[in-house]
Coordinates of C-alpha atoms in Angstrom, one line a residue:
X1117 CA 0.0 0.0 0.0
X1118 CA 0.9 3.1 -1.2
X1119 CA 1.5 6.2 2.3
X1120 CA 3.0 9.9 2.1
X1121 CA 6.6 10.4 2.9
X1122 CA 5.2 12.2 6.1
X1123 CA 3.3 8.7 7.0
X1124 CA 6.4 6.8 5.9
X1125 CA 8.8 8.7 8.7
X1126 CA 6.5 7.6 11.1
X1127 CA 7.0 4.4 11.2
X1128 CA 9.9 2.6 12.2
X1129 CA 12.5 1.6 10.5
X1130 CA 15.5 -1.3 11.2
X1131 CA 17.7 -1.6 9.4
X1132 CA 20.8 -3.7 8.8
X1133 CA 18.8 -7.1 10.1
X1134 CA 16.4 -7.4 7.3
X1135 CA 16.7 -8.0 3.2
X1136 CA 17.4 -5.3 0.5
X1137 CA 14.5 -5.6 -1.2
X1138 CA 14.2 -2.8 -4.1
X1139 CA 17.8 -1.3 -3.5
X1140 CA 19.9 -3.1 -5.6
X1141 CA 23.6 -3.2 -3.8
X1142 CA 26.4 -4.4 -6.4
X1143 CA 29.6 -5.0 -6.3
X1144 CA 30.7 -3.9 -9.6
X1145 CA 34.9 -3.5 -9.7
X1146 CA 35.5 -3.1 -6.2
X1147 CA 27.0 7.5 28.0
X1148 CA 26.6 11.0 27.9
X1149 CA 27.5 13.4 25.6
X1150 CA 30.9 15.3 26.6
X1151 CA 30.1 18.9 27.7
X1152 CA 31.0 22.0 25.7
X1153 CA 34.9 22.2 25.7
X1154 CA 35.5 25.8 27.8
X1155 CA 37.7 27.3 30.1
X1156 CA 37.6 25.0 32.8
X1157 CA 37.8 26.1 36.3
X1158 CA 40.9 24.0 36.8
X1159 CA 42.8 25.8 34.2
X1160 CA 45.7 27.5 36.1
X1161 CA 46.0 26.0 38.9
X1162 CA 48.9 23.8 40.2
X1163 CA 47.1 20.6 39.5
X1164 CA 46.7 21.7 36.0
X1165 CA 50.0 22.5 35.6
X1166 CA 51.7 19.4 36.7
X1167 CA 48.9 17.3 34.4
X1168 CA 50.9 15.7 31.5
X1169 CA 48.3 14.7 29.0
X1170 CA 49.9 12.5 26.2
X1171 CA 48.4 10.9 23.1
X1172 CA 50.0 8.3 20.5
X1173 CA 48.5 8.1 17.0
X1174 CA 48.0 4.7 14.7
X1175 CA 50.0 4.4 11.6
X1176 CA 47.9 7.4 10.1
X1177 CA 49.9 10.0 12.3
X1178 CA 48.2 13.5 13.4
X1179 CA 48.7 14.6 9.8
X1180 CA 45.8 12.1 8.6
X1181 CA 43.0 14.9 8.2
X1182 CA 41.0 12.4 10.0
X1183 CA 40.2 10.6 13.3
X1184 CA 44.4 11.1 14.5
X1185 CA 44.2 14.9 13.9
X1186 CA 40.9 15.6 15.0
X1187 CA 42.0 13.7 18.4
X1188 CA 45.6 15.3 18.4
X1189 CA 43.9 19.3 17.7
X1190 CA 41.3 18.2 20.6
X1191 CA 44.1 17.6 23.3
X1192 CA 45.9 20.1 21.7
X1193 CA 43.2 22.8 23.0
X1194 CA 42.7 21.0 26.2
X1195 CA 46.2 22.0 26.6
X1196 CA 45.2 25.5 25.7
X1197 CA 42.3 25.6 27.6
X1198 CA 43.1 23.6 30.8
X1199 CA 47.1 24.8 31.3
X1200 CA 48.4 21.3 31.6
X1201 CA 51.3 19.7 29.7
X1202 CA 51.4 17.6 26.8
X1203 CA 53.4 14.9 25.3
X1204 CA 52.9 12.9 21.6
X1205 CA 53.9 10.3 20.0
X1206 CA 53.8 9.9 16.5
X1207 CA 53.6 6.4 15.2
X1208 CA 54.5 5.1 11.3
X1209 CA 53.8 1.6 11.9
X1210 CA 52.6 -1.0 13.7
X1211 CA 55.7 -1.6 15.5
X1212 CA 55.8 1.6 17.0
X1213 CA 52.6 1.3 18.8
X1214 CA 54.0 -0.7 22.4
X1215 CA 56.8 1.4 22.2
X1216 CA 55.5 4.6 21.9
X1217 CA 53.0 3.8 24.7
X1218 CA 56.0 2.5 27.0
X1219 CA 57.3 6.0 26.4
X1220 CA 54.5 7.6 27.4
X1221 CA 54.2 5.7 30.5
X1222 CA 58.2 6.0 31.8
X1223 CA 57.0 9.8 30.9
X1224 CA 54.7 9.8 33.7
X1225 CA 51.6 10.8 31.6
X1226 CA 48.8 10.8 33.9
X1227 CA 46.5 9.7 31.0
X1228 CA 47.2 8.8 27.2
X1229 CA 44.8 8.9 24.7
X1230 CA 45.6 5.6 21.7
X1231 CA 44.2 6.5 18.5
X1232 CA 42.4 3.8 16.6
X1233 CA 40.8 0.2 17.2
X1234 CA 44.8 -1.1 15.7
X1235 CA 46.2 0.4 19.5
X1236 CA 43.8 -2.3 21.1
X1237 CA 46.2 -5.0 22.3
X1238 CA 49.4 -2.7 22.7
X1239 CA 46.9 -0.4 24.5
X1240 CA 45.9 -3.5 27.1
X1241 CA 49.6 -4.7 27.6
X1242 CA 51.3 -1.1 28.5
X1243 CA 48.2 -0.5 30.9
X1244 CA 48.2 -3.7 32.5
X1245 CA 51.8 -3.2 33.4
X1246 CA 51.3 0.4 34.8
X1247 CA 48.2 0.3 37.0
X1248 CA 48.7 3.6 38.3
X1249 CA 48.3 5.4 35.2
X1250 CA 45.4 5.7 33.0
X1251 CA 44.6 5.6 29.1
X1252 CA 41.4 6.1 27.0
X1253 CA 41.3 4.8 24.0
X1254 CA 39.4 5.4 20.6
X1255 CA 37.1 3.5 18.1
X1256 CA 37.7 0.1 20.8
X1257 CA 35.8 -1.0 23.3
X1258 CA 37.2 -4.4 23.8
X1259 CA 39.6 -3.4 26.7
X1260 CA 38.0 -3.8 30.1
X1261 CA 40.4 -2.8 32.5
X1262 CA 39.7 -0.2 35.4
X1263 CA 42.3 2.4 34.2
X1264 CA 40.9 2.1 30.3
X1265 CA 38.6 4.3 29.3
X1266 CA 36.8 3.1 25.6
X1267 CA 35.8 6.3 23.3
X1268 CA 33.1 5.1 20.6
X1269 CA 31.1 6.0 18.2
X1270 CA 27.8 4.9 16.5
X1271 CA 28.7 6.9 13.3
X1272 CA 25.8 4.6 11.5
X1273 CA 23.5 6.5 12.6
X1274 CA 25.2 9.9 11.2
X1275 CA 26.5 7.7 7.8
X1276 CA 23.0 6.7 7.4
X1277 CA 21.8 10.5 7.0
X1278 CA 24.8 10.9 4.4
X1279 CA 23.8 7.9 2.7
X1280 CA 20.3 9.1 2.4
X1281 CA 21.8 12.8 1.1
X1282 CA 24.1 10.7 -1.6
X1283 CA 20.9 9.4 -3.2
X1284 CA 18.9 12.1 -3.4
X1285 CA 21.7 14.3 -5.3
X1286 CA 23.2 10.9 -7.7
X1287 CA 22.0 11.8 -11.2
X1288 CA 23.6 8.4 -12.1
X1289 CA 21.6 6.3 -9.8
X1290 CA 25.0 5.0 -8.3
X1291 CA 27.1 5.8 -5.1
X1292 CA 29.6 3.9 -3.6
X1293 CA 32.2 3.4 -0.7
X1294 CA 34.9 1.2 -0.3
X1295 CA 37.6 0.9 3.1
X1296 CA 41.3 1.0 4.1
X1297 CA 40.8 -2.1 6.2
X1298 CA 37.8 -4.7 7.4
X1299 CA 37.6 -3.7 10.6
X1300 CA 34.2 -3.1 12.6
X1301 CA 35.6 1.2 12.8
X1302 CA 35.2 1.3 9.0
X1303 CA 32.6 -0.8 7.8
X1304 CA 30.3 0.9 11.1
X1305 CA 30.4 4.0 8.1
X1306 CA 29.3 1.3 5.3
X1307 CA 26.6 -0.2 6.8
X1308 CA 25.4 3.3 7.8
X1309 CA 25.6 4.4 4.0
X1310 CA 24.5 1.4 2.7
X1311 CA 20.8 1.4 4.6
X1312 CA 20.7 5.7 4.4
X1313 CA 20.2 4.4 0.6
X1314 CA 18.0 1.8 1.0
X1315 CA 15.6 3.4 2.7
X1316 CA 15.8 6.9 0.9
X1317 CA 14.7 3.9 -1.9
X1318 CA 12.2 2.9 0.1
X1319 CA 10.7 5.8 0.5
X1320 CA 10.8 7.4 -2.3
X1321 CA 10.2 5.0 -4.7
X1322 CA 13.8 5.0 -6.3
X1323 CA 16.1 2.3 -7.1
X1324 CA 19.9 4.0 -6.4
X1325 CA 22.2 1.2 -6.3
X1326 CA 25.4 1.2 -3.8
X1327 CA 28.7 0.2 -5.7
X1328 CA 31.4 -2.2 -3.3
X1329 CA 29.6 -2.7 -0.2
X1330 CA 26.4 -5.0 1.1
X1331 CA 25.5 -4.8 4.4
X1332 CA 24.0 -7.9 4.4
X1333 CA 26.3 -10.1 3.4
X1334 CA 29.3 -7.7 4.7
X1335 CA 31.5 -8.4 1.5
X1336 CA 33.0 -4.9 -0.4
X1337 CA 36.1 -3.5 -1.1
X1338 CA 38.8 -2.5 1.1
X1339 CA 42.4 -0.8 0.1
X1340 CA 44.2 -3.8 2.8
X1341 CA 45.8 -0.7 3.6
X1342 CA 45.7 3.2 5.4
X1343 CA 49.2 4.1 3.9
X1344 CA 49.3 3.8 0.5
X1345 CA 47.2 7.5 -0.7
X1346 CA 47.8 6.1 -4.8
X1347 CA 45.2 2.9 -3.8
X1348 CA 42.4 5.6 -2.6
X1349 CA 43.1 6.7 -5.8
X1350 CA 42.6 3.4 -7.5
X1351 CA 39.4 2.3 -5.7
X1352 CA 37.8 5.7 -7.0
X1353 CA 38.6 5.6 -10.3
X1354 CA 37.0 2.2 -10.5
X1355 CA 34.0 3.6 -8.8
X1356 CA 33.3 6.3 -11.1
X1357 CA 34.6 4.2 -14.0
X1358 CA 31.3 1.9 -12.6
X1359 CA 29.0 5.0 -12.8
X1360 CA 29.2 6.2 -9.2
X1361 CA 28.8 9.9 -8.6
X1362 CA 28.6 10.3 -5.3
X1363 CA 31.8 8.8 -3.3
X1364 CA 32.6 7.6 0.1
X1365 CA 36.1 6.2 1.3
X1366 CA 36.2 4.9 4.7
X1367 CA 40.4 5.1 4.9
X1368 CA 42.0 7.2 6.5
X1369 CA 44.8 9.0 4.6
X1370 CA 43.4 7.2 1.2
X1371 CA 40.9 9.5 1.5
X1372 CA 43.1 12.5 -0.3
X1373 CA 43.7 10.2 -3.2
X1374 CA 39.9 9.7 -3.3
X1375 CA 39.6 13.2 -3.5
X1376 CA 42.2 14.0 -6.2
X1377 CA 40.8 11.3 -8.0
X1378 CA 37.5 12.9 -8.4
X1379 CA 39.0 16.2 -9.2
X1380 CA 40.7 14.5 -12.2
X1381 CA 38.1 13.3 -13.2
X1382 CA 35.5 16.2 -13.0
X1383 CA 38.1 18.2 -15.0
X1384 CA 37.3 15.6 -17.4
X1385 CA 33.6 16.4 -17.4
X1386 CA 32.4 14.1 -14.8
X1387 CA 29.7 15.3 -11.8
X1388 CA 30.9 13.2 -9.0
X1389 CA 31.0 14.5 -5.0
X1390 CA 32.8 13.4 -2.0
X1391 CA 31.8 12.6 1.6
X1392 CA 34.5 12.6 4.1
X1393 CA 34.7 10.7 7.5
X1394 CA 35.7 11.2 10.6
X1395 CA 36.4 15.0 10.6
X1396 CA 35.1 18.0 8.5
X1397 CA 36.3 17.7 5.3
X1398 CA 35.5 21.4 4.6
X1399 CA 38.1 22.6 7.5
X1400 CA 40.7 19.4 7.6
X1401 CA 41.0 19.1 4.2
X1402 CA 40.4 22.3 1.9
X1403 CA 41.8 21.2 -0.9
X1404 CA 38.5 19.0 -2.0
X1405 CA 35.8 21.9 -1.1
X1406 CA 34.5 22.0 -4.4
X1407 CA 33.6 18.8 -4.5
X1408 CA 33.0 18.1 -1.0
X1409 CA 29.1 16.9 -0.6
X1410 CA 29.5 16.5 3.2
X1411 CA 31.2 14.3 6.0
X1412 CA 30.2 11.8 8.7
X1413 CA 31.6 13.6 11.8
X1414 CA 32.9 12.2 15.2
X1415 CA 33.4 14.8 17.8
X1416 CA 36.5 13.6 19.6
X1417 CA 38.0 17.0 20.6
X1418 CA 35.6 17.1 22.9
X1419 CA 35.2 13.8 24.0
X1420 CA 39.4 14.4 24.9
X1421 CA 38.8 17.5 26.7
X1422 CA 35.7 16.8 28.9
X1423 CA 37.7 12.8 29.7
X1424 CA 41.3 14.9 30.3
X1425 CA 38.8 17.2 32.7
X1426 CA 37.5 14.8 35.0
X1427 CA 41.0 12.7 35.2
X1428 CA 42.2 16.3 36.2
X1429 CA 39.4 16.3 39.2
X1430 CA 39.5 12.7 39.9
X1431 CA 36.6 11.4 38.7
X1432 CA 38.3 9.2 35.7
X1433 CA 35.7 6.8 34.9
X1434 CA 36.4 3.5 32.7
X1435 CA 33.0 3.2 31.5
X1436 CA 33.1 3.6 27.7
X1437 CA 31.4 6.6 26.0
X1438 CA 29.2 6.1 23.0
X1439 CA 28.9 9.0 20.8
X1440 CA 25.7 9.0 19.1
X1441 CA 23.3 11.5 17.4
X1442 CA 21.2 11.9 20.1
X1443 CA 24.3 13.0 22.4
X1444 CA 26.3 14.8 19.6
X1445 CA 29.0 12.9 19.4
X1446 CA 28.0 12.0 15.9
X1447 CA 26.7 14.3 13.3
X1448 CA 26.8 15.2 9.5
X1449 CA 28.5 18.2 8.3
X1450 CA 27.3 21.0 7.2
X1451 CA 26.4 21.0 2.8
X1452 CA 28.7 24.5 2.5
X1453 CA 29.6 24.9 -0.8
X1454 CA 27.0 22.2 -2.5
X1455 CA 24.6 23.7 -0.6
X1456 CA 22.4 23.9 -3.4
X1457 CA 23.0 20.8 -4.4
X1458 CA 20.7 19.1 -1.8
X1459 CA 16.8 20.3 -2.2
X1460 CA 14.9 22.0 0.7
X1461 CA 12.8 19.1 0.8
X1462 CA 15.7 16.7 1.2
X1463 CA 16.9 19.0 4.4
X1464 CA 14.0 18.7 5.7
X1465 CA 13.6 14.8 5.4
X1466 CA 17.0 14.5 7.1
X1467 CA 15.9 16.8 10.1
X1468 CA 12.8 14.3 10.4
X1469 CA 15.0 10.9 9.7
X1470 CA 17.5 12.6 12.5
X1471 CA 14.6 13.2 14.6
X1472 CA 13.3 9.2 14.0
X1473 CA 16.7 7.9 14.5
X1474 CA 17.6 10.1 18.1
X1475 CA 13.5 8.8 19.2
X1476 CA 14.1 5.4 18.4
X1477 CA 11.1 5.2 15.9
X1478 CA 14.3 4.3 13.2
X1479 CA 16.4 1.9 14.1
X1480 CA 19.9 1.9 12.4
X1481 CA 21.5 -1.1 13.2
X1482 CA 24.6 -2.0 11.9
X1483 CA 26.9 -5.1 13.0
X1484 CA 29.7 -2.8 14.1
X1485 CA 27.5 -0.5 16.5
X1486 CA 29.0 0.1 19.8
X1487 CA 26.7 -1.9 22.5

């Protein structure tokens, strides 16, 4: 039977447990929110000024334009903000994760933030062997230990509203996405995009097909890699060489090479957008503004500076945090330059599909949510 799009946002919808139905997905070539970072009334004082904060980055480094930097540049203004000290650590591989941690610790860092779900074990060892200190780690949760504090995101439910945005601007009926690595961090953003298609399908009566990833079956395309930029490249070029026009990679680094692919190729008289992850494309990486639909944001500065704040008045708390819509810690960028690319009416869906999602009347579920 037949109902408005009004009627239709009433009702709820799961997704991620149930069949496809009319989207067609190919594979074709492939806790509570933190408060408001502020002044803090700790900031000058001597506790605050014998605080060392540190932080040690994945493979990516603090230079990633993603999840590394937006992490770095959050304890980076704690430090502003609060007075205290801070230490990094910049790692290049995966060796350098335990040591870079042990460095922190014979440091004396009073809490160290590990940057990515690939810190998880050298995370566990380091604070296993130094009790007295504490670390909080993001995009993991598998680390329960009393001086571990898990940062996570449910960025399916804010990659389902840019999935829903990508198929109501495609003129080629095709989007895609495709990762760095399969791990539960990246294809959380797939599965998100995947059903923000299906059900902008669903109800609107379209058939927009999703190039390189099925959330059912969890099979897609990854780069097997954050490092190499030139294989971002790659997997984009075979995305728009498939017809896709709207584009999002789910890697890290690779996503420059995504981005200069599709500036190549729009010189070439292609239409095709970006959406970025992690971070706001617009501000981290200017270079792809004019073809920058939107991004799938995680707000980790703050989540840093409100965590670094109650270590600082002894209230650290292992309990993980779950960013979400409802809380902020997710969200979707503002359109800025394609602004007009995405209708009035389309806004105004994705306030009311925000709305269902943050009420529970839609239900994004994807296999990587944070429980």
């Amino acid at each position: 039977m037949k109902t408005s799009l009004l009627g239709a946002f009433k009702r709820t919808a799961t997704v991620g447990t149930v069949a496809l139905g009319a989207t067609a997905l190919l594979l074709t070539g492939c806790g509570q929110a933190p408060a408001p970072a502020g002044g803090g009334s700790t900031s000058g004082t001597d506790a605050a000024s014998n605080y060392l904060g540190c932080i040690v980055s994945d493979s990516g480094g603090f230079d990633d334009r993603s999840f590394n930097q937006s992490s770095y540049e959050g304890l980076k203004k704690t430090q502003k903000d609060l007075g205290i000290k801070m230490k990094e650590a910049q790692s290049t591989t995966k060796a350098d994760f335990e040591p870079n941690l042990n460095q922190m610790a014979n440091a004396g860092c009073k809490l160290t933030f590990t940057v990515g779900y690939l810190l998880a074990d050298a995370t566990k060892k380091v604070a296993t062997a130094n009790t007295d200190l504490h670390f909080a780690i993001i995009d993991d949760n598998s680390i329960v230990l009393p001086n571990v504090k898990p940062i996570v995101y449910d960025t399916a439910q804010a990659a389902f509203l840019a999935g829903y945005t990508a198929a109501s601007v495609s003129k080629t009926g095709k989007v895609g996405t495709f990762g760095g690595v399969n791990i539960p961090t990246v294809t959380i953003f797939m599965d998100g995009f995947a059903e923000g298609v299906k059900y902008y399908n669903e109800k609107m009566g379209k058939s927009v097909q999703v190039l390189c990833w099925d959330a059912d079956t969890q099979q897609g395309v990854f780069a097997n890699t954050f490092d190499i930029i030139q294989e971002g490249t790659k997997a984009t070029n075979n995305l728009i060489g498939d017809g896709a026009d709207v584009i999002l990679p789910v890697a890290g680094p690779l996503g420059t090479g995504a981005g200069d692919a599709i500036l190549a190729a729009n010189k070439d008289g292609k239409d095709v957008k970006l959406i970025w992850v992690d971070s706001d494309g617009f501000q981290t990486a200017p270079t792809f503004k004019s073809i920058l639909l939107t991004s799938v944001i995680k707000t980790m500065g703050e989540a840093v500076e409100t965590i670094v704040k109650d270590d600082l008045a002894g209230k650290f708390d292992p309990t993980p945090y779950i960013g979400t819509l409802k809380n902020g810690g997710v969200g979707l960028a503002p359109f800025h330059d394609l602004d007009a690319a995405v209708s009035a009416d389309t806004k105004s869906q994705l306030d009311a599909i925000k709305k269902g999602i943050i009420d529970g009347s839609i239900t994004v579920a994807s296999k990587a949510s944070p429980k």
